[in-house]
Amino acid sequence: ITKCIEENGGTTLALRKQCAARAFSLSASYDSAIANWFTNQLGEEKPVTTRVYKPEFPLKYGCNPHQKPAGISSVLNSKLPFDVINGVPGYINLLDAANAWQLVKELREATGLASAASFKHVSPAGAAVAVPLSDVECAAYEVTPEAAKELTPVALAYLRARNADPMCSFGDFAAVSDVVDEATALILKKEVSDGIIAPGYTAEAIEILKKKKGGKFIILEATKDYDPGEIEYREVYGMTFSQKRNDKIISKEHMKEVVTADKDVVTDAVVRDMIVASICIKYTQSNSVGFAKDGMMVGVGAGQQSRVDCVKLAGRKVDTWYIRQHPKVLGLKFKAGTKRQDRVNARVRYIEGDFTAEEKTRWEAQFEEIPEPLTSSEKEEFMKAASGVTISSDAFFPFRDSIDHASKHGVSFVVQPGGSVQDTQVTSACEEYSMAMCFTGVRLFHH
């Protein structure tokens, strides 16, 4: 103000407007705080809800390039749940980061293990906790057994999360529960990824990640002990929705009601997989189901109107995950210089096998020698050995058809809220397939 007066002999109209806006915003926020305190004493009878937002920074655009202007705001007198360390996050990046961070934070709390998630379009492509890799998994994920032994827990968790569905994880937003170390940063360095959110970073990790994407890789540091508040709000088409935040953390306590006959088969490792799958689908667009094995998601089915369609969608991903470990897939001989993601995509297409003539010509050009086809009978025979998979559903199974279909994908364990009039029928189906099933009593719709 002083500088303006010195340069102009007084204040300008523009400056006076700016000062007036700030003054009235300050008084309005003060009045809002008082009004909120009094109305909160009235509970559901409160006549008005006031919320004041502070614009933090603009966004390039919203969900789509034509959705301008766009920006991110905090609730007045509160921080954002993260600090931007590097890069310029976009609208969808931040939605992914907010959901992914909650997922890994809750997984860490529920399992005590380092956790990671790989998000795309506000649903997880994969999620995992730190469980050692088998030799065949090392081969499928392109990591040597010797290198796998050197992985830190957080690096191991992200490696698993990324390899749940590496085709869908292309261009993901990552989240990890622990401080990002050099080992984790080196894994991210190899992958096509937009950004990461974590509770912190070592100096070595920051140096590696800041060079990624020509310096544009997004690095967010989660705010320690952030309190998002008990009630959350959302504006849609001129309406403001409010609800209690879904702060229910799924834990081993929710896996105690085993409703099938053989209760001893629900071991600690099975409970861990039930927790991984259930927390993953808590942050997946509904309807959703998720399959987990050995501490990682191996198939996520999101956003389907029919629950059995979720099972079919995720089940196809489970088969692909398993068959990536088939000797023929592991033995594919790529030409030198074939990019990592091209190898990932080529393996998946080899498994699927439904090439057009033009596509097959281009696909074959990636190999030193044209691979023999992987036949349907070979895939079916390989999948017969699949077992020990857990399926979790965000709401009850309304019919046994989901169980019938899940039996084709190595499912041995089922976890769901229960509460359907068809619970008896679904339980009987599990018994027929020698599956153990738990009822959690907690629905996990996410929209």
Short mmCIF file of C-alpha atoms in Angstrom, two decimals:
data_model
loop_
_atom_site.label_atom_id
_atom_site.label_comp_id
_atom_site.label_asym_id
_atom_site.label_seq_id
_atom_site.Cartn_x
_atom_site.Cartn_y
_atom_site.Cartn_z
CA ILE A 1 0.00 0.00 0.00
CA THR A 2 2.81 2.39 0.94
CA LYS A 3 4.56 1.73 -2.35
CA CYS A 4 1.32 2.40 -4.25
CA ILE A 5 0.82 5.72 -2.48
CA GLU A 6 4.41 6.77 -3.09
CA GLU A 7 4.22 5.89 -6.79
CA ASN A 8 0.71 7.20 -7.50
CA GLY A 9 0.16 9.92 -4.90
CA GLY A 10 -2.58 7.78 -3.35
CA THR A 11 -4.28 4.42 -3.64
CA THR A 12 -5.66 3.18 -6.95
CA LEU A 13 -9.16 1.86 -7.52
CA ALA A 14 -7.74 -1.58 -8.24
CA LEU A 15 -5.88 -1.64 -4.93
CA ARG A 16 -8.93 -0.40 -3.02
CA LYS A 17 -11.03 -3.21 -4.58
CA GLN A 18 -8.39 -5.74 -3.61
CA CYS A 19 -8.25 -4.46 -0.02
CA ALA A 20 -12.05 -4.38 0.22
CA ALA A 21 -12.28 -7.99 -1.01
CA ARG A 22 -9.74 -9.11 1.57
CA ALA A 23 -11.39 -7.16 4.39
CA PHE A 24 -14.89 -8.45 3.69
CA SER A 25 -13.57 -12.01 3.18
CA LEU A 26 -11.87 -11.80 6.58
CA SER A 27 -14.97 -10.50 8.33
CA ALA A 28 -17.14 -13.06 6.51
CA SER A 29 -14.87 -15.90 7.62
CA TYR A 30 -15.02 -14.62 11.18
CA ASP A 31 -18.82 -14.41 11.06
CA SER A 32 -18.88 -17.87 9.47
CA ALA A 33 -16.82 -19.35 12.29
CA ILE A 34 -19.16 -17.87 14.90
CA ALA A 35 -22.26 -19.03 13.01
CA ASN A 36 -20.84 -22.52 12.64
CA TRP A 37 -20.08 -22.77 16.35
CA PHE A 38 -23.61 -21.80 17.33
CA THR A 39 -25.36 -23.91 14.67
CA ASN A 40 -23.26 -26.96 15.55
CA GLN A 41 -24.77 -26.80 19.02
CA LEU A 42 -28.16 -27.44 17.40
CA GLY A 43 -27.20 -30.72 15.73
CA GLU A 44 -29.53 -31.58 12.84
CA GLU A 45 -31.71 -28.54 13.56
CA LYS A 46 -29.11 -26.02 12.43
CA PRO A 47 -30.63 -23.50 10.01
CA VAL A 48 -27.56 -22.92 7.83
CA THR A 49 -24.10 -24.36 7.14
CA THR A 50 -21.31 -21.98 6.25
CA ARG A 51 -17.97 -23.02 4.84
CA VAL A 52 -15.19 -20.69 3.73
CA TYR A 53 -12.53 -21.80 1.28
CA LYS A 54 -9.10 -20.35 0.64
CA PRO A 55 -7.86 -20.71 -2.97
CA GLU A 56 -4.45 -22.36 -2.83
CA PHE A 57 -3.39 -22.58 -6.48
CA PRO A 58 -4.95 -22.73 -9.94
CA LEU A 59 -5.09 -25.91 -12.00
CA LYS A 60 -4.46 -26.06 -15.73
CA TYR A 61 -8.02 -27.35 -16.17
CA GLY A 62 -10.54 -29.65 -14.51
CA CYS A 63 -11.34 -33.17 -15.67
CA ASN A 64 -11.13 -32.06 -19.31
CA PRO A 65 -9.26 -29.25 -21.12
CA HIS A 66 -12.46 -27.28 -21.77
CA GLN A 67 -13.32 -27.20 -18.04
CA LYS A 68 -11.71 -23.89 -17.12
CA PRO A 69 -11.16 -22.23 -14.76
CA ALA A 70 -10.11 -24.84 -12.21
CA GLY A 71 -8.31 -24.66 -8.90
CA ILE A 72 -7.69 -26.28 -5.55
CA SER A 73 -8.75 -24.70 -2.26
CA SER A 74 -8.36 -25.48 1.40
CA VAL A 75 -10.92 -24.94 4.11
CA LEU A 76 -10.02 -21.60 5.70
CA ASN A 77 -7.54 -21.96 8.57
CA SER A 78 -6.71 -25.54 7.51
CA LYS A 79 -3.81 -26.88 5.49
CA LEU A 80 -4.07 -28.98 2.38
CA PRO A 81 -3.40 -32.69 3.05
CA PHE A 82 -0.10 -32.41 1.15
CA ASP A 83 2.73 -30.10 0.12
CA VAL A 84 3.86 -29.94 -3.51
CA ILE A 85 7.57 -30.76 -3.61
CA ASN A 86 7.92 -30.94 -7.39
CA GLY A 87 5.84 -30.71 -10.54
CA VAL A 88 2.44 -29.21 -11.28
CA PRO A 89 -0.41 -31.54 -10.25
CA GLY A 90 -3.65 -31.64 -12.21
CA TYR A 91 -7.26 -32.12 -11.14
CA ILE A 92 -7.33 -35.90 -11.63
CA ASN A 93 -3.79 -36.26 -10.21
CA LEU A 94 -5.02 -34.77 -6.93
CA LEU A 95 -8.13 -36.94 -6.82
CA ASP A 96 -5.90 -39.97 -7.32
CA ALA A 97 -3.45 -38.76 -4.68
CA ALA A 98 -6.16 -38.14 -2.07
CA ASN A 99 -7.71 -41.58 -2.50
CA ALA A 100 -4.43 -43.46 -2.89
CA TRP A 101 -2.91 -41.87 0.21
CA GLN A 102 -5.90 -42.84 2.36
CA LEU A 103 -5.69 -46.40 1.02
CA VAL A 104 -2.01 -46.94 1.85
CA LYS A 105 -2.29 -45.15 5.18
CA GLU A 106 -5.10 -47.47 6.24
CA LEU A 107 -3.35 -50.57 4.89
CA ARG A 108 -0.28 -49.67 6.93
CA GLU A 109 -2.37 -49.17 10.05
CA ALA A 110 -4.34 -52.40 9.56
CA THR A 111 -1.46 -54.74 8.63
CA GLY A 112 1.65 -53.14 10.11
CA LEU A 113 3.35 -53.62 6.73
CA ALA A 114 4.72 -51.10 4.25
CA SER A 115 1.96 -50.49 1.71
CA ALA A 116 1.62 -49.10 -1.80
CA ALA A 117 -1.02 -48.32 -4.39
CA SER A 118 -1.05 -47.60 -8.11
CA PHE A 119 -4.01 -45.39 -9.10
CA LYS A 120 -5.62 -44.51 -12.42
CA HIS A 121 -8.76 -42.39 -12.79
CA VAL A 122 -9.67 -42.47 -9.11
CA SER A 123 -9.54 -46.27 -8.75
CA PRO A 124 -6.61 -48.53 -7.89
CA ALA A 125 -5.04 -50.56 -10.68
CA GLY A 126 -3.12 -52.30 -7.92
CA ALA A 127 -2.34 -52.22 -4.21
CA ALA A 128 -0.05 -54.31 -2.06
CA VAL A 129 1.86 -54.76 1.17
CA ALA A 130 5.49 -55.83 1.55
CA VAL A 131 5.57 -59.62 1.12
CA PRO A 132 8.68 -61.34 -0.30
CA LEU A 133 8.59 -62.39 -3.96
CA SER A 134 8.83 -65.96 -5.20
CA ASP A 135 11.38 -66.79 -7.91
CA VAL A 136 8.65 -67.08 -10.57
CA GLU A 137 7.23 -63.70 -9.56
CA CYS A 138 10.71 -62.22 -9.91
CA ALA A 139 10.88 -63.55 -13.45
CA ALA A 140 7.40 -62.26 -14.31
CA TYR A 141 8.16 -58.80 -12.87
CA GLU A 142 11.63 -58.58 -14.50
CA VAL A 143 13.63 -58.47 -11.29
CA THR A 144 16.40 -60.92 -10.41
CA PRO A 145 16.05 -62.94 -7.16
CA GLU A 146 19.29 -61.31 -5.95
CA ALA A 147 17.88 -57.82 -6.59
CA ALA A 148 14.58 -58.79 -4.94
CA LYS A 149 16.41 -59.66 -1.72
CA GLU A 150 17.87 -56.14 -1.65
CA LEU A 151 14.49 -54.41 -1.96
CA THR A 152 13.38 -52.36 1.02
CA PRO A 153 9.83 -53.01 2.30
CA VAL A 154 8.39 -49.88 0.68
CA ALA A 155 10.09 -50.67 -2.65
CA LEU A 156 8.77 -54.23 -2.49
CA ALA A 157 5.23 -53.00 -1.78
CA TYR A 158 5.25 -50.67 -4.80
CA LEU A 159 6.80 -53.32 -7.07
CA ARG A 160 3.92 -55.64 -6.17
CA ALA A 161 1.27 -52.93 -6.53
CA ARG A 162 2.56 -51.93 -9.96
CA ASN A 163 2.58 -55.55 -11.14
CA ALA A 164 -1.00 -56.33 -10.23
CA ASP A 165 -2.06 -54.98 -13.62
CA PRO A 166 0.95 -53.29 -15.25
CA MET A 167 -0.95 -52.46 -18.43
CA CYS A 168 -3.53 -50.45 -16.48
CA SER A 169 -0.83 -48.93 -14.26
CA PHE A 170 0.77 -47.19 -17.25
CA GLY A 171 0.85 -43.49 -16.31
CA ASP A 172 -0.29 -44.14 -12.75
CA PHE A 173 -0.24 -41.98 -9.65
CA ALA A 174 1.61 -43.87 -6.92
CA ALA A 175 1.21 -43.77 -3.16
CA VAL A 176 3.32 -45.41 -0.47
CA SER A 177 2.86 -45.53 3.27
CA ASP A 178 6.51 -45.07 4.24
CA VAL A 179 9.33 -42.67 3.42
CA VAL A 180 10.42 -43.10 -0.19
CA ASP A 181 13.99 -44.35 -0.29
CA GLU A 182 16.48 -44.73 -3.13
CA ALA A 183 15.36 -48.31 -3.89
CA THR A 184 11.75 -47.20 -4.36
CA ALA A 185 12.78 -44.20 -6.45
CA LEU A 186 14.81 -46.44 -8.75
CA ILE A 187 11.75 -48.62 -9.39
CA LEU A 188 9.67 -45.55 -10.18
CA LYS A 189 12.43 -44.25 -12.43
CA LYS A 190 11.89 -47.21 -14.79
CA GLU A 191 8.10 -46.89 -14.95
CA VAL A 192 5.81 -44.51 -16.82
CA SER A 193 4.16 -42.68 -13.94
CA ASP A 194 2.72 -39.20 -13.33
CA GLY A 195 3.56 -38.75 -9.68
CA ILE A 196 3.67 -40.00 -6.13
CA ILE A 197 2.41 -39.11 -2.66
CA ALA A 198 4.26 -40.30 0.44
CA PRO A 199 4.94 -39.20 4.03
CA GLY A 200 8.50 -38.19 3.14
CA TYR A 201 11.52 -38.72 0.90
CA THR A 202 15.22 -39.31 1.40
CA ALA A 203 17.57 -36.84 -0.28
CA GLU A 204 18.69 -39.57 -2.72
CA ALA A 205 15.08 -40.35 -3.68
CA ILE A 206 14.24 -36.69 -4.27
CA GLU A 207 17.27 -36.28 -6.51
CA ILE A 208 16.22 -39.27 -8.65
CA LEU A 209 12.53 -38.38 -8.86
CA LYS A 210 13.03 -34.70 -9.66
CA LYS A 211 14.79 -35.72 -12.89
CA LYS A 212 11.89 -37.91 -14.02
CA LYS A 213 9.66 -36.71 -16.89
CA GLY A 214 12.07 -33.94 -17.69
CA GLY A 215 11.63 -32.49 -14.21
CA LYS A 216 7.83 -32.57 -14.35
CA PHE A 217 7.27 -35.65 -12.19
CA ILE A 218 4.81 -34.74 -9.42
CA ILE A 219 6.06 -35.25 -5.87
CA LEU A 220 3.62 -34.67 -3.01
CA GLU A 221 4.47 -34.95 0.66
CA ALA A 222 1.50 -35.91 2.81
CA THR A 223 0.73 -33.64 5.75
CA LYS A 224 1.54 -35.42 8.99
CA ASP A 225 -1.43 -36.02 11.32
CA TYR A 226 -3.79 -34.30 8.87
CA ASP A 227 -7.38 -34.08 10.13
CA PRO A 228 -9.90 -34.03 7.25
CA GLY A 229 -12.82 -33.49 9.60
CA GLU A 230 -15.69 -35.78 10.48
CA ILE A 231 -18.09 -34.47 7.82
CA GLU A 232 -17.26 -34.21 4.11
CA TYR A 233 -19.07 -32.13 1.49
CA ARG A 234 -19.47 -32.38 -2.27
CA GLU A 235 -21.14 -30.07 -4.77
CA VAL A 236 -22.94 -31.66 -7.73
CA TYR A 237 -25.19 -29.78 -10.16
CA GLY A 238 -26.04 -26.99 -7.74
CA MET A 239 -26.58 -29.33 -4.78
CA THR A 240 -24.31 -29.77 -1.79
CA PHE A 241 -24.11 -33.27 -0.35
CA SER A 242 -22.74 -33.95 3.11
CA GLN A 243 -22.00 -37.17 4.94
CA LYS A 244 -19.89 -38.56 7.73
CA ARG A 245 -16.54 -39.45 6.22
CA ASN A 246 -16.00 -43.18 5.76
CA ASP A 247 -13.40 -43.50 8.49
CA LYS A 248 -14.08 -47.18 9.17
CA ILE A 249 -10.74 -48.98 8.97
CA ILE A 250 -11.07 -52.63 8.03
CA SER A 251 -8.95 -54.81 10.31
CA LYS A 252 -8.57 -58.41 11.43
CA GLU A 253 -11.43 -57.81 13.87
CA HIS A 254 -13.79 -57.70 10.87
CA MET A 255 -12.68 -61.17 9.71
CA LYS A 256 -13.77 -63.11 12.78
CA GLU A 257 -17.23 -64.14 11.55
CA VAL A 258 -16.41 -67.16 9.39
CA VAL A 259 -19.79 -68.43 8.17
CA THR A 260 -18.58 -71.52 6.31
CA ALA A 261 -17.84 -74.84 8.03
CA ASP A 262 -14.03 -74.97 7.94
CA LYS A 263 -12.91 -72.05 10.06
CA ASP A 264 -9.31 -73.12 10.64
CA VAL A 265 -8.27 -72.42 7.04
CA VAL A 266 -8.59 -68.66 7.64
CA THR A 267 -4.95 -68.21 8.65
CA ASP A 268 -3.14 -64.96 9.42
CA ALA A 269 -1.94 -64.80 5.81
CA VAL A 270 -5.53 -65.20 4.57
CA VAL A 271 -6.71 -62.46 6.94
CA ARG A 272 -3.95 -60.21 5.60
CA ASP A 273 -5.15 -60.77 2.03
CA MET A 274 -8.76 -60.16 3.09
CA ILE A 275 -7.70 -56.83 4.60
CA VAL A 276 -5.69 -55.86 1.50
CA ALA A 277 -8.60 -56.64 -0.83
CA SER A 278 -11.22 -54.95 1.37
CA ILE A 279 -9.30 -51.72 1.92
CA CYS A 280 -8.47 -51.62 -1.79
CA ILE A 281 -12.12 -51.81 -2.84
CA LYS A 282 -13.04 -49.23 -0.20
CA TYR A 283 -11.29 -46.75 -2.50
CA THR A 284 -12.54 -48.26 -5.79
CA GLN A 285 -15.51 -46.85 -7.71
CA SER A 286 -18.57 -49.00 -6.95
CA ASN A 287 -19.80 -51.57 -7.66
CA SER A 288 -16.46 -53.21 -7.08
CA VAL A 289 -14.78 -56.48 -6.22
CA GLY A 290 -11.11 -57.22 -5.79
CA PHE A 291 -8.98 -60.37 -5.85
CA ALA A 292 -5.84 -60.64 -3.71
CA LYS A 293 -3.06 -63.17 -3.23
CA ASP A 294 0.22 -63.05 -1.29
CA GLY A 295 -0.39 -59.52 -0.04
CA MET A 296 -1.20 -57.93 -3.40
CA MET A 297 -4.21 -57.23 -5.56
CA VAL A 298 -4.23 -59.45 -8.65
CA GLY A 299 -7.48 -58.16 -10.14
CA VAL A 300 -9.73 -55.16 -9.51
CA GLY A 301 -13.20 -54.85 -11.05
CA ALA A 302 -14.50 -51.29 -10.73
CA GLY A 303 -17.59 -49.30 -11.57
CA GLN A 304 -19.93 -51.96 -12.91
CA GLN A 305 -23.70 -51.86 -12.41
CA SER A 306 -23.85 -55.65 -12.01
CA ARG A 307 -21.79 -57.30 -9.29
CA VAL A 308 -21.20 -60.45 -11.32
CA ASP A 309 -19.83 -58.25 -14.12
CA CYS A 310 -17.32 -56.87 -11.60
CA VAL A 311 -16.29 -60.45 -10.85
CA LYS A 312 -15.92 -61.27 -14.55
CA LEU A 313 -13.90 -58.12 -15.23
CA ALA A 314 -11.57 -58.63 -12.27
CA GLY A 315 -11.42 -62.39 -12.89
CA ARG A 316 -10.04 -61.82 -16.37
CA LYS A 317 -7.27 -59.73 -14.81
CA VAL A 318 -6.55 -62.52 -12.30
CA ASP A 319 -6.09 -64.99 -15.16
CA THR A 320 -3.75 -62.59 -16.92
CA TRP A 321 -1.73 -62.12 -13.72
CA TYR A 322 -1.40 -65.88 -13.27
CA ILE A 323 -0.60 -66.68 -16.90
CA ARG A 324 2.13 -64.04 -16.99
CA GLN A 325 3.98 -66.72 -14.98
CA HIS A 326 3.44 -69.41 -17.64
CA PRO A 327 6.75 -70.79 -19.02
CA LYS A 328 5.84 -69.74 -22.56
CA VAL A 329 5.23 -66.15 -21.43
CA LEU A 330 8.41 -66.06 -19.35
CA GLY A 331 10.32 -67.44 -22.33
CA LEU A 332 9.33 -64.75 -24.85
CA LYS A 333 12.46 -63.50 -26.61
CA PHE A 334 12.16 -59.77 -27.26
CA LYS A 335 14.45 -57.90 -29.59
CA ALA A 336 17.09 -55.78 -27.93
CA GLY A 337 15.84 -52.26 -27.28
CA THR A 338 12.17 -53.19 -26.85
CA LYS A 339 10.81 -50.76 -24.25
CA ARG A 340 9.66 -51.99 -20.86
CA GLN A 341 6.01 -51.02 -21.31
CA ASP A 342 5.99 -52.53 -24.81
CA ARG A 343 7.15 -55.81 -23.28
CA VAL A 344 4.38 -55.59 -20.68
CA ASN A 345 1.73 -54.94 -23.34
CA ALA A 346 3.09 -57.64 -25.65
CA ARG A 347 2.88 -60.28 -22.93
CA VAL A 348 -0.71 -59.36 -22.14
CA ARG A 349 -1.69 -59.51 -25.82
CA TYR A 350 0.06 -62.88 -26.14
CA ILE A 351 -2.07 -64.18 -23.28
CA GLU A 352 -5.26 -62.70 -24.72
CA GLY A 353 -4.42 -63.91 -28.21
CA ASP A 354 -7.26 -62.17 -30.05
CA PHE A 355 -5.13 -60.32 -32.61
CA THR A 356 -6.30 -58.72 -35.80
CA ALA A 357 -4.12 -59.64 -38.78
CA GLU A 358 -2.50 -56.19 -38.86
CA GLU A 359 -1.94 -56.17 -35.10
CA LYS A 360 -0.34 -59.61 -35.15
CA THR A 361 2.17 -58.53 -37.80
CA ARG A 362 3.28 -55.57 -35.68
CA TRP A 363 3.27 -57.69 -32.50
CA GLU A 364 5.50 -60.38 -34.05
CA ALA A 365 8.00 -57.73 -35.13
CA GLN A 366 9.02 -57.21 -31.48
CA PHE A 367 10.57 -60.67 -31.14
CA GLU A 368 13.83 -62.30 -32.18
CA GLU A 369 11.78 -65.34 -33.14
CA ILE A 370 8.02 -65.54 -33.62
CA PRO A 371 6.51 -67.19 -30.50
CA GLU A 372 4.40 -70.30 -30.72
CA PRO A 373 0.76 -69.55 -29.85
CA LEU A 374 -0.38 -69.99 -26.27
CA THR A 375 -3.46 -72.15 -26.78
CA SER A 376 -6.71 -72.01 -24.85
CA SER A 377 -6.13 -75.56 -23.59
CA GLU A 378 -2.67 -74.60 -22.31
CA LYS A 379 -4.09 -71.60 -20.46
CA GLU A 380 -6.92 -73.67 -18.99
CA GLU A 381 -4.51 -76.36 -17.86
CA PHE A 382 -2.22 -73.76 -16.23
CA MET A 383 -5.14 -72.12 -14.40
CA LYS A 384 -6.15 -75.45 -12.84
CA ALA A 385 -3.26 -74.99 -10.43
CA ALA A 386 -4.50 -71.56 -9.33
CA SER A 387 -5.58 -71.47 -5.68
CA GLY A 388 -5.38 -69.44 -2.50
CA VAL A 389 -6.93 -66.31 -4.01
CA THR A 390 -9.18 -64.08 -1.89
CA ILE A 391 -12.13 -62.14 -3.30
CA SER A 392 -13.62 -59.16 -1.48
CA SER A 393 -16.83 -57.37 -2.43
CA ASP A 394 -17.85 -53.83 -1.45
CA ALA A 395 -21.43 -55.00 -0.84
CA PHE A 396 -23.18 -58.33 -0.39
CA PHE A 397 -23.36 -60.88 -3.18
CA PRO A 398 -27.04 -60.88 -4.20
CA PHE A 399 -26.82 -64.25 -5.96
CA ARG A 400 -24.51 -67.24 -6.08
CA ASP A 401 -23.46 -66.46 -9.68
CA SER A 402 -20.52 -64.39 -8.46
CA ILE A 403 -19.25 -67.34 -6.43
CA ASP A 404 -19.70 -69.70 -9.37
CA HIS A 405 -17.64 -67.40 -11.58
CA ALA A 406 -15.01 -66.72 -8.89
CA SER A 407 -14.38 -70.47 -8.65
CA LYS A 408 -12.83 -70.32 -12.15
CA HIS A 409 -10.06 -67.99 -10.93
CA GLY A 410 -8.44 -69.87 -8.06
CA VAL A 411 -10.58 -68.36 -5.30
CA SER A 412 -10.33 -70.14 -1.96
CA PHE A 413 -11.51 -67.33 0.33
CA VAL A 414 -14.38 -64.85 0.23
CA VAL A 415 -14.97 -61.73 2.31
CA GLN A 416 -18.08 -59.59 2.02
CA PRO A 417 -20.44 -57.56 4.23
CA GLY A 418 -23.27 -60.10 4.22
CA GLY A 419 -26.86 -59.06 4.83
CA SER A 420 -28.53 -60.36 1.67
CA VAL A 421 -31.69 -62.46 1.69
CA GLN A 422 -29.57 -64.83 -0.43
CA ASP A 423 -26.79 -65.21 2.17
CA THR A 424 -27.71 -68.84 2.77
CA GLN A 425 -27.56 -69.62 -0.95
CA VAL A 426 -24.23 -67.83 -1.33
CA THR A 427 -22.79 -69.63 1.71
CA SER A 428 -23.89 -72.98 0.27
CA ALA A 429 -22.15 -72.11 -3.00
CA CYS A 430 -18.93 -71.40 -1.09
CA GLU A 431 -19.21 -74.76 0.66
CA GLU A 432 -19.66 -76.53 -2.68
CA TYR A 433 -16.40 -75.03 -3.95
CA SER A 434 -14.57 -75.54 -0.62
CA MET A 435 -14.24 -71.78 -0.12
CA ALA A 436 -14.12 -70.18 3.32
CA MET A 437 -16.18 -67.01 3.71
CA CYS A 438 -16.19 -64.19 6.25
CA PHE A 439 -18.90 -61.59 6.85
CA THR A 440 -17.56 -58.18 7.88
CA GLY A 441 -20.89 -56.40 8.40
CA VAL A 442 -19.42 -53.29 6.71
CA ARG A 443 -20.55 -52.06 3.29
CA LEU A 444 -17.89 -50.13 1.38
CA PHE A 445 -19.59 -48.28 -1.48
CA HIS A 446 -17.43 -45.51 -2.93
CA HIS A 447 -18.70 -42.84 -5.34
#
